[in-house]
XYZ file of N, CA and C in Angstrom:
498
model
N -31.551 67.552 17.751
C -31.654 68.954 17.358
C -31.306 69.083 15.879
N -31.980 70.000 15.228
C -31.632 70.271 13.834
C -30.674 71.461 13.777
N -30.253 71.837 12.570
C -29.229 72.886 12.438
C -29.692 74.222 13.014
N -30.941 74.572 12.786
C -31.437 75.861 13.297
C -31.470 75.870 14.820
N -31.882 74.766 15.421
C -31.920 74.681 16.887
C -30.513 74.759 17.461
N -29.562 74.134 16.802
C -28.172 74.183 17.266
C -27.647 75.607 17.165
N -27.948 76.290 16.066
C -27.484 77.675 15.890
C -28.107 78.593 16.931
N -29.353 78.326 17.314
C -29.994 79.131 18.355
C -29.386 78.837 19.721
N -28.981 77.597 19.934
C -28.454 77.173 21.234
C -27.038 77.680 21.485
N -26.193 77.700 20.443
C -24.796 78.103 20.592
C -24.538 79.441 19.912
N -23.802 80.292 20.598
C -23.278 81.528 20.001
C -21.805 81.254 19.663
N -21.219 82.096 18.840
C -19.801 81.909 18.479
C -18.921 81.951 19.730
N -19.271 82.766 20.716
C -18.468 82.846 21.943
C -18.470 81.498 22.683
N -19.600 80.767 22.635
C -19.661 79.435 23.254
C -18.687 78.480 22.571
N -18.595 78.590 21.268
C -17.700 77.717 20.507
C -16.242 78.076 20.811
N -15.940 79.379 20.955
C -14.580 79.796 21.311
C -14.192 79.225 22.668
N -15.109 79.283 23.642
C -14.844 78.735 24.971
C -14.601 77.234 24.897
N -15.324 76.575 24.044
C -15.190 75.128 23.873
C -13.760 74.754 23.489
N -13.116 75.614 22.690
C -11.748 75.349 22.247
C -10.707 76.083 23.089
N -11.133 76.747 24.146
C -10.210 77.445 25.032
C -9.545 78.648 24.399
N -10.213 79.263 23.431
C -9.649 80.446 22.773
C -10.005 81.686 23.583
N -9.211 82.734 23.389
C -9.392 83.971 24.129
C -10.739 84.626 23.831
N -11.197 85.411 24.747
C -12.407 86.191 24.506
C -12.078 87.316 23.538
N -13.016 87.666 22.670
C -12.759 88.769 21.729
C -12.525 90.086 22.465
N -11.690 90.945 21.865
C -11.471 92.260 22.454
C -12.733 93.122 22.285
N -12.665 94.367 22.690
C -13.863 95.218 22.637
C -14.396 95.401 21.222
N -13.526 95.314 20.250
C -13.952 95.454 18.855
C -14.458 94.124 18.293
N -14.318 93.023 19.062
C -14.815 91.729 18.625
C -13.793 90.898 17.862
N -12.490 91.219 17.990
C -11.450 90.504 17.262
C -10.676 89.553 18.176
N -10.194 88.438 17.584
C -9.283 87.513 18.267
C -8.167 87.149 17.291
N -7.114 86.507 17.818
C -6.075 85.965 16.945
C -6.679 84.773 16.206
N -6.476 84.740 14.921
C -7.051 83.669 14.106
C -6.327 82.357 14.383
N -7.049 81.285 14.751
C -6.398 79.996 15.007
C -6.022 79.248 13.724
N -6.385 79.779 12.565
C -6.157 79.076 11.309
C -4.905 79.540 10.569
N -4.259 80.608 11.054
C -2.984 81.036 10.492
C -2.194 81.797 11.564
N -0.886 81.907 11.370
C -0.048 82.598 12.347
C -0.121 84.095 12.100
N -0.291 84.820 13.195
C -0.354 86.279 13.090
C 0.018 86.904 14.433
N 0.362 88.183 14.390
C 0.727 88.895 15.604
C -0.419 89.763 16.123
N -1.276 90.240 15.200
C -2.407 91.064 15.621
C -3.713 90.359 15.261
N -4.702 90.586 16.076
C -6.006 89.930 15.886
C -6.636 90.366 14.563
N -7.049 89.375 13.757
C -7.687 89.701 12.483
C -9.010 88.958 12.277
N -9.380 88.112 13.234
C -10.646 87.375 13.093
C -11.731 88.091 13.883
N -12.755 88.514 13.172
C -13.886 89.201 13.789
C -14.908 88.145 14.193
N -15.350 88.208 15.439
C -16.335 87.273 15.963
C -17.671 88.005 16.065
N -18.646 87.475 15.358
C -20.007 87.991 15.435
C -20.822 87.031 16.306
N -22.067 87.297 16.514
C -22.846 86.429 17.404
C -23.042 85.031 16.824
N -23.236 84.902 15.515
C -23.525 83.595 14.916
C -22.516 83.163 13.857
N -21.534 83.998 13.559
C -20.543 83.616 12.558
C -19.222 84.348 12.811
N -18.232 84.059 11.973
C -16.906 84.658 12.111
C -16.372 84.984 10.723
N -15.360 85.887 10.704
C -14.662 86.201 9.455
C -13.251 86.651 9.799
N -12.272 86.025 9.132
C -10.882 86.422 9.317
C -10.462 87.295 8.136
N -10.004 88.489 8.441
C -9.575 89.400 7.388
C -8.149 89.111 6.935
N -7.469 88.206 7.668
C -6.106 87.838 7.299
C -6.071 86.694 6.298
N -6.715 85.583 6.640
C -6.658 84.404 5.767
C -7.940 84.182 4.969
N -8.990 84.939 5.281
C -10.233 84.824 4.521
C -11.191 83.759 5.026
N -10.835 83.045 6.102
C -11.743 82.038 6.653
C -13.006 82.716 7.160
N -14.129 82.098 6.883
C -15.385 82.628 7.397
C -16.437 81.524 7.404
N -17.459 81.722 8.210
C -18.535 80.746 8.270
C -19.280 80.832 9.580
N -20.110 79.810 9.807
C -20.909 79.759 11.027
C -20.245 78.824 12.042
N -20.980 78.449 13.070
C -20.400 77.610 14.117
C -19.994 76.241 13.577
N -20.737 75.719 12.625
C -20.397 74.416 12.048
C -19.071 74.487 11.292
N -18.896 75.547 10.523
C -17.658 75.726 9.769
C -16.470 75.867 10.710
N -16.675 76.596 11.800
C -15.588 76.791 12.769
C -15.155 75.453 13.362
N -16.120 74.642 13.769
C -15.808 73.322 14.339
C -15.130 72.444 13.287
N -15.614 72.500 12.049
C -14.997 71.721 10.975
C -13.530 72.099 10.801
N -13.264 73.400 10.745
C -11.894 73.861 10.527
C -10.992 73.561 11.719
N -11.503 73.713 12.915
C -10.694 73.468 14.115
C -10.343 71.993 14.254
N -11.303 71.108 13.992
C -11.081 69.678 14.202
C -10.705 68.931 12.927
N -10.784 69.600 11.777
C -10.472 68.936 10.511
C -11.461 67.812 10.200
N -12.734 68.082 10.404
C -13.768 67.054 10.213
C -14.796 67.515 9.191
N -15.682 66.606 8.815
C -16.736 66.927 7.841
C -17.897 67.644 8.534
N -18.810 68.172 7.732
C -19.981 68.836 8.292
C -20.793 67.864 9.137
N -20.952 66.647 8.643
C -21.743 65.647 9.369
C -21.156 65.402 10.759
N -19.836 65.301 10.838
C -19.183 65.078 12.131
C -19.309 66.312 13.029
N -19.196 67.501 12.444
C -19.353 68.733 13.227
C -20.786 68.860 13.728
N -21.718 68.506 12.896
C -23.139 68.540 13.266
C -23.384 67.615 14.455
N -22.841 66.407 14.392
C -23.003 65.450 15.492
C -22.279 65.946 16.748
N -21.105 66.557 16.590
C -20.336 67.046 17.732
C -21.073 68.153 18.479
N -21.899 68.893 17.769
C -22.655 69.975 18.402
C -24.041 69.521 18.871
N -24.304 68.224 18.777
C -25.564 67.702 19.315
C -26.628 67.399 18.286
N -26.281 67.446 17.015
C -27.266 67.150 15.974
C -27.469 65.661 15.809
N -28.620 65.312 15.291
C -28.946 63.904 15.083
C -29.541 63.740 13.700
N -28.852 63.017 12.822
C -29.344 62.798 11.471
C -30.593 61.933 11.459
N -30.692 61.003 12.403
C -31.827 60.100 12.417
C -33.142 60.865 12.586
N -33.123 61.925 13.345
C -34.360 62.628 13.642
C -34.684 63.752 12.677
N -33.738 64.166 11.868
C -34.039 65.306 11.012
C -33.926 64.968 9.541
N -32.730 64.684 9.071
C -32.531 64.487 7.642
C -33.186 63.214 7.125
N -33.040 62.099 7.854
C -33.617 60.848 7.368
C -35.139 60.906 7.377
N -35.721 61.604 8.338
C -37.181 61.746 8.371
C -37.656 62.522 7.153
N -36.977 63.608 6.852
C -37.362 64.395 5.667
C -37.150 63.597 4.394
N -36.089 62.787 4.366
C -35.822 61.953 3.200
C -36.928 60.923 3.022
N -37.357 60.306 4.103
C -38.439 59.322 4.030
C -39.736 59.970 3.563
N -40.032 61.155 4.035
C -41.229 61.873 3.596
C -41.133 62.170 2.105
N -39.975 62.646 1.658
C -39.762 62.942 0.240
C -39.928 61.679 -0.605
N -39.330 60.564 -0.144
C -39.432 59.318 -0.896
C -40.880 58.831 -0.962
N -41.630 58.977 0.123
C -43.039 58.573 0.118
C -43.840 59.440 -0.840
N -43.544 60.737 -0.876
C -44.242 61.628 -1.808
C -43.927 61.255 -3.248
N -42.672 60.958 -3.528
C -42.282 60.564 -4.888
C -42.964 59.252 -5.280
N -43.056 58.319 -4.335
C -43.699 57.039 -4.611
C -45.189 57.242 -4.906
N -45.859 58.096 -4.120
C -47.280 58.396 -4.374
C -47.459 59.067 -5.726
N -46.573 59.979 -6.064
C -46.647 60.675 -7.348
C -46.443 59.698 -8.503
N -45.489 58.796 -8.355
C -45.240 57.785 -9.388
C -46.452 56.870 -9.549
N -47.062 56.471 -8.422
C -48.256 55.631 -8.474
C -49.406 56.366 -9.157
N -49.540 57.666 -8.856
C -50.597 58.458 -9.487
C -50.386 58.528 -10.995
N -49.131 58.681 -11.420
C -48.825 58.728 -12.852
C -49.150 57.399 -13.529
N -48.829 56.288 -12.856
C -49.122 54.970 -13.419
C -50.628 54.780 -13.556
N -51.370 55.173 -12.528
C -52.832 55.037 -12.581
C -53.432 55.911 -13.678
N -52.906 57.108 -13.854
C -53.401 58.003 -14.905
C -53.103 57.418 -16.283
N -51.919 56.863 -16.451
C -51.546 56.252 -17.729
C -52.450 55.054 -18.023
N -52.746 54.254 -17.000
C -53.644 53.115 -17.160
C -55.044 53.585 -17.548
N -55.530 54.632 -16.882
C -56.855 55.174 -17.202
C -56.923 55.639 -18.649
N -55.869 56.333 -19.111
C -55.840 56.821 -20.488
C -55.812 55.667 -21.487
N -55.032 54.632 -21.184
C -54.971 53.480 -22.093
C -56.317 52.761 -22.162
N -56.993 52.624 -21.010
C -58.309 51.984 -20.997
C -59.304 52.809 -21.821
N -59.262 54.111 -21.644
C -60.170 54.999 -22.372
C -59.937 54.895 -23.880
N -58.688 54.909 -24.289
C -58.355 54.822 -25.706
C -58.744 53.457 -26.286
N -58.488 52.399 -25.548
C -58.854 51.057 -26.009
C -60.367 50.934 -26.158
N -61.110 51.451 -25.199
C -62.573 51.429 -25.285
C -63.079 52.206 -26.495
N -62.451 53.342 -26.764
C -62.828 54.157 -27.913
C -62.580 53.398 -29.220
N -61.405 52.757 -29.341
C -61.114 51.972 -30.540
C -62.107 50.816 -30.707
N -62.447 50.154 -29.606
C -63.389 49.035 -29.687
C -64.754 49.514 -30.210
N -65.208 50.667 -29.737
C -66.492 51.223 -30.209
C -66.429 51.542 -31.696
N -65.322 52.143 -32.120
C -65.176 52.502 -33.542
C -65.156 51.250 -34.411
N -64.389 50.239 -34.011
C -64.308 49.010 -34.814
C -65.655 48.287 -34.866
N -66.400 48.270 -33.777
C -67.720 47.628 -33.776
C -68.668 48.355 -34.732
N -68.596 49.683 -34.715
C -69.441 50.474 -35.603
C -69.096 50.180 -37.065
N -67.809 50.079 -37.363
C -67.394 49.806 -38.743
C -67.747 48.374 -39.179
N -67.737 47.442 -38.255
C -68.122 46.071 -38.602
C -69.580 46.014 -39.079
N -70.432 46.863 -38.482
C -71.836 46.908 -38.897
C -71.990 47.551 -40.275
N -71.129 48.471 -40.627
C -71.241 49.194 -41.899
C -70.622 48.436 -43.076
N -69.575 47.687 -42.783
C -68.832 47.026 -43.867
C -69.529 45.745 -44.325
N -69.218 45.370 -45.542
C -69.758 44.121 -46.098
C -69.094 42.954 -45.385
N -69.890 42.017 -44.835
C -69.309 40.896 -44.096
C -68.339 40.083 -44.953
N -67.268 39.706 -44.322
C -66.201 38.877 -44.882
C -65.400 39.549 -46.001
N -65.554 40.832 -46.178
C -64.705 41.551 -47.138
C -63.335 41.752 -46.488
N -62.365 42.189 -47.287
C -61.019 42.419 -46.747
C -61.043 43.499 -45.659
N -61.781 44.591 -45.883
C -61.866 45.677 -44.905
C -62.538 45.182 -43.622
N -63.611 44.366 -43.795
C -64.308 43.826 -42.625
C -63.373 42.916 -41.834
N -62.587 42.064 -42.492
C -61.663 41.151 -41.830
C -60.571 41.921 -41.080
N -60.052 42.994 -41.709
C -59.041 43.816 -41.043
C -59.624 44.491 -39.802
N -60.850 44.988 -39.939
C -61.515 45.643 -38.809
C -61.788 44.640 -37.694
N -62.225 43.440 -38.068
C -62.500 42.395 -37.089
C -61.217 42.024 -36.327
N -60.122 41.872 -37.043
C -58.840 41.547 -36.400
C -58.396 42.669 -35.459
N -58.593 43.906 -35.899
C -58.229 45.046 -35.059
C -59.094 45.071 -33.792
N -60.378 44.744 -33.939
C -61.275 44.689 -32.779
C -60.824 43.589 -31.813
N -60.458 42.444 -32.336
C -59.992 41.349 -31.485
C -58.737 41.758 -30.704
N -57.853 42.485 -31.368
C -56.640 42.947 -30.694
C -56.989 43.928 -29.574
N -57.916 44.855 -29.845
C -58.318 45.827 -28.818
C -59.006 45.129 -27.635
N -59.804 44.086 -27.912
C -60.435 43.333 -26.823
C -59.387 42.599 -25.993
N -58.359 42.110 -26.654
C -57.246 41.470 -25.946
C -56.559 42.492 -25.027
N -56.291 43.693 -25.555
C -55.679 44.741 -24.735
C -56.583 45.113 -23.561
N -57.882 45.194 -23.815
C -58.851 45.539 -22.766
C -58.775 44.516 -21.629
N -58.684 43.249 -22.010
C -58.589 42.187 -21.007
C -57.308 42.334 -20.179
N -56.213 42.623 -20.827
C -54.938 42.800 -20.120
C -54.999 44.021 -19.197
N -55.534 45.131 -19.695
C -55.592 46.359 -18.899
C -56.493 46.211 -17.674
N -57.436 45.294 -17.713
C -58.340 45.101 -16.590
C -57.930 43.927 -15.698
N -56.812 43.294 -16.002
C -56.277 42.231 -15.158
C -55.118 42.825 -14.349
N -55.266 42.957 -13.025
C -54.231 43.624 -12.212
C -52.844 43.008 -12.341
N -52.775 41.705 -12.574
C -51.463 41.071 -12.666
C -50.754 41.389 -13.964
N -51.515 41.575 -15.046
C -50.915 41.800 -16.361
C -50.831 43.278 -16.744
N -51.640 44.118 -16.093
C -51.739 45.511 -16.565
C -50.447 46.289 -16.369
N -49.645 45.984 -15.341
C -48.410 46.713 -15.143
C -47.462 46.509 -16.324
N -47.418 45.296 -16.861
C -46.570 45.021 -18.021
C -47.060 45.793 -19.245
N -48.376 45.927 -19.379
C -48.939 46.629 -20.531
C -48.653 48.121 -20.482
N -48.583 48.676 -19.272
C -48.313 50.110 -19.127
C -46.891 50.426 -19.511
N -45.985 49.546 -19.182
C -44.566 49.792 -19.464
C -44.365 49.709 -20.940
């Protein structure tokens, strides 16, 4: 059961019975078990409580926590909750979504790098045709083209492309 199902299943009066506490009077008050008092100051509602004496308030989980001195996780389990079926499942779904999103980002980054490398290769090839062969500008352009072709090869090799993206 998840928290909402547990809250639907138990009313505050069920929790009071669980601890052997008195039934609320007609106004819905009981003696607060969290401090000493002579007159009832804890108001019991259907799904929560509030003490006007000590200020304690909360839902059924909070009441169990305060009565037993335990954590929320322990109170949740004591009332029939199961982390394996609710929280861990949602966590796994969230982690899978994050992993898919990260993979999508990596693929998009790879696509952009391939596009940019292809664009540079086209520009350098065009300039090689315009420049005087073996001039300094032609040699620089040729070297730049060779570097872009090297990057293109890496980006299209699945084993090496992950390193290039990083």
